[in-house]
Short mmCIF file of C-alpha atoms in Angstrom, two decimals:
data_model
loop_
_atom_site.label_atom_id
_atom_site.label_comp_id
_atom_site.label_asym_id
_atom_site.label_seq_id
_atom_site.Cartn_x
_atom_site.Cartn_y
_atom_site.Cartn_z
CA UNK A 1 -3.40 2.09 3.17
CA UNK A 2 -3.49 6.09 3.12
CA UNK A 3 -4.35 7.86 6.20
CA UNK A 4 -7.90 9.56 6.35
CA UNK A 5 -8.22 13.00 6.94
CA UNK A 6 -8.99 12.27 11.53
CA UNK A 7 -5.61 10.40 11.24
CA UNK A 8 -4.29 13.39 9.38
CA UNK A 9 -5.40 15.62 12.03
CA UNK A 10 -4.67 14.05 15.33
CA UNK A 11 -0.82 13.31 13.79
CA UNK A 12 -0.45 17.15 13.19
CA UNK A 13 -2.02 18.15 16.56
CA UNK A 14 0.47 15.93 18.05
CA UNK A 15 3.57 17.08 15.81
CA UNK A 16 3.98 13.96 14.10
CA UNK A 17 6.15 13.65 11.33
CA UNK A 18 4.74 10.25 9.95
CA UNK A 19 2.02 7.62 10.63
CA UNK A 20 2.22 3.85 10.87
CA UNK A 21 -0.63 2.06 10.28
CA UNK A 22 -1.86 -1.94 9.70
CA UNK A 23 -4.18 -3.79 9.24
CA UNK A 24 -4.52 -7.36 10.51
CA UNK A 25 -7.09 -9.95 9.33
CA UNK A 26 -6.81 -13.55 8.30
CA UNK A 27 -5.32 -14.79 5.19
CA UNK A 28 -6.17 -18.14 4.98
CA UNK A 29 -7.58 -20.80 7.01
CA UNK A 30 -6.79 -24.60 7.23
CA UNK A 31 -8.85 -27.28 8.34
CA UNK A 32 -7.02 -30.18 9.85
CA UNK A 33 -8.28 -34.38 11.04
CA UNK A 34 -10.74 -34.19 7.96
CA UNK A 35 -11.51 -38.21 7.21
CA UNK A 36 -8.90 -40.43 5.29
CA UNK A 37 -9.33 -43.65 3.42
CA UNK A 38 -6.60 -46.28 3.94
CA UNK A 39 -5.84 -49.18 1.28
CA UNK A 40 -3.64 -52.23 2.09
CA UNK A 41 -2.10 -55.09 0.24
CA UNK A 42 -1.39 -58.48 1.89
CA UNK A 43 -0.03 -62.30 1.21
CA UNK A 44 0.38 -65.44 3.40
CA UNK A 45 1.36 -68.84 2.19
CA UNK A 46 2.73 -72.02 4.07
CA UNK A 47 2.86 -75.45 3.14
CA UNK A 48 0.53 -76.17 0.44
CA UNK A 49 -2.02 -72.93 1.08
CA UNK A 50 -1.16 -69.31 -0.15
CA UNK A 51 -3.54 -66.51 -0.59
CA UNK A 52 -3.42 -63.06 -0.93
CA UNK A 53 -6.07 -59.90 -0.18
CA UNK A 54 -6.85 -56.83 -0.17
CA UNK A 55 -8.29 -54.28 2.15
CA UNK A 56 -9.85 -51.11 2.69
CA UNK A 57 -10.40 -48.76 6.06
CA UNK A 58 -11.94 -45.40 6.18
CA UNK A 59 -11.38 -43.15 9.33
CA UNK A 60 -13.42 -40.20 9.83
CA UNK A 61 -12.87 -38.45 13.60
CA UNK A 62 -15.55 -37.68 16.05
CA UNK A 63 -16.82 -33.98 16.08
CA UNK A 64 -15.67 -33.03 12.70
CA UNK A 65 -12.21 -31.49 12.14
CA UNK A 66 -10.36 -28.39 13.51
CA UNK A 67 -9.80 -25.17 11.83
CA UNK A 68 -7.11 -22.84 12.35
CA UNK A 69 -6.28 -19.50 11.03
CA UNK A 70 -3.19 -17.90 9.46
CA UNK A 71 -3.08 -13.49 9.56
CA UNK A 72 -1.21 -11.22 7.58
CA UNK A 73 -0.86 -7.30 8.59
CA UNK A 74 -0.59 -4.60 5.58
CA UNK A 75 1.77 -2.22 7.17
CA UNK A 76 2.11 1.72 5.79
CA UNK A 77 3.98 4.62 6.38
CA UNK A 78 2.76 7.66 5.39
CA UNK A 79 4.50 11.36 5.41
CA UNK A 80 2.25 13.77 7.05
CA UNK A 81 3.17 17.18 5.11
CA UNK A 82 2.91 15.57 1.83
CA UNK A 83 0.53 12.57 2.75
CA UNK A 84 2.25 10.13 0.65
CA UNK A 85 2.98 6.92 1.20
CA UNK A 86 6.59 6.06 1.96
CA UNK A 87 6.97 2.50 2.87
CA UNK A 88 4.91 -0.90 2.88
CA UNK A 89 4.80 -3.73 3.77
CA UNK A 90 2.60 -7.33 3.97
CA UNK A 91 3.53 -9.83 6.92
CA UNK A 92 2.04 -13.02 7.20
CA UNK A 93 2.32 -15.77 9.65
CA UNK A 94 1.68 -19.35 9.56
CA UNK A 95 -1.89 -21.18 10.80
CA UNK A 96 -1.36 -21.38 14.99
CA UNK A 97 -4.22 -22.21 17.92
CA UNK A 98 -2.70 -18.84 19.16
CA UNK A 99 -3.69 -15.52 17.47
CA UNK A 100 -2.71 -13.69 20.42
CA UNK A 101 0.92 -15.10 19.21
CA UNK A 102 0.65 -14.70 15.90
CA UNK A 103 -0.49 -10.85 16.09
CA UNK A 104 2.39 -10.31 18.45
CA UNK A 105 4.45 -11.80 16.15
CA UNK A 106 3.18 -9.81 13.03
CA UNK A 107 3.61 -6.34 14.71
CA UNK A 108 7.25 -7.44 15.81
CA UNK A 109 8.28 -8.10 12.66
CA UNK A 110 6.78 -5.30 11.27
CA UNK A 111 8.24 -3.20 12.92
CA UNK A 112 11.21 -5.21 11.92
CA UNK A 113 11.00 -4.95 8.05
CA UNK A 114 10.25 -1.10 8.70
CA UNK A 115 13.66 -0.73 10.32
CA UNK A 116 15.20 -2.61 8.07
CA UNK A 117 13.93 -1.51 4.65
CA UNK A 118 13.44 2.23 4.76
CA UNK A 119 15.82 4.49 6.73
CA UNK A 120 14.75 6.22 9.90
CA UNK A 121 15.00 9.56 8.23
CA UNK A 122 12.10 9.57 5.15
CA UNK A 123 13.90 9.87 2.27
CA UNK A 124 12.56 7.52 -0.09
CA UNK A 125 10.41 4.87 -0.33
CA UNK A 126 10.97 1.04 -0.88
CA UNK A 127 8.99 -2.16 -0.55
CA UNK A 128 9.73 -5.10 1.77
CA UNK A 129 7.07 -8.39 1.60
CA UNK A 130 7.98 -10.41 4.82
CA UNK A 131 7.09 -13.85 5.85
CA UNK A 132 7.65 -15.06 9.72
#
């Protein structure tokens, strides 16, 4: 994710010596109570009767089933004097009700991987794919 030229700008203005940037937008999205189909084997016997059967349910739930969303954030770090990109990363987080939670959760440990996987002062780049 390289910086446009505004971003550029403003981070010079303000004497900024790098820019961290993400995106965040869903990865994949799971739908869950879809309808199932049950199948069941059975015998009785006692005395002089036995039998045996088979038998067959299908559930499918009222109002259709509910889908929830899992986001990943595509984190960069980018050198302002030389505009290059120093440091990435993707963080994704699993399917939640909550996306409040799981952005919160996806800039925390973004910000984690960044501290942990390129040192604070810009030397070189490096790479770190993180999954909560």
């Amino acid at each position: 994710m390289p910086a446009n030229d505004k971003t550029l700008a403003a981070a010079r203005a303000a004497g900024a010596r790098a820019i961290l940037a993400a995106s965040i937008g869903p990865e994949a999205t799971f739908v869950s109570g879809g309808p199932s189909l049950g199948v069941g084997f059975g015998g009785w016997g006692g005395g002089r009767v036995s039998g045996a059967g088979i038998g067959i349910g299908i559930g499918i739930p009222i109002g259709g089933g509910e889908a929830h969303s899992a986001y990943a954030a595509s984190i960069g770090l980018t050198d302002v004097a030389t505009v290059r990109l120093m440091w990435s990363s993707k963080v994704t987080s699993p399917a939640s009700r909550s996306v409040n939670a799981q952005i919160a959760d996806l800039a925390r440990v973004g910000v984690e991987a960044r501290n942990a996987g390129f040192p604070r002062k810009f030397k070189r780049p490096s790479s770190v794919p993180v999954t909560l």
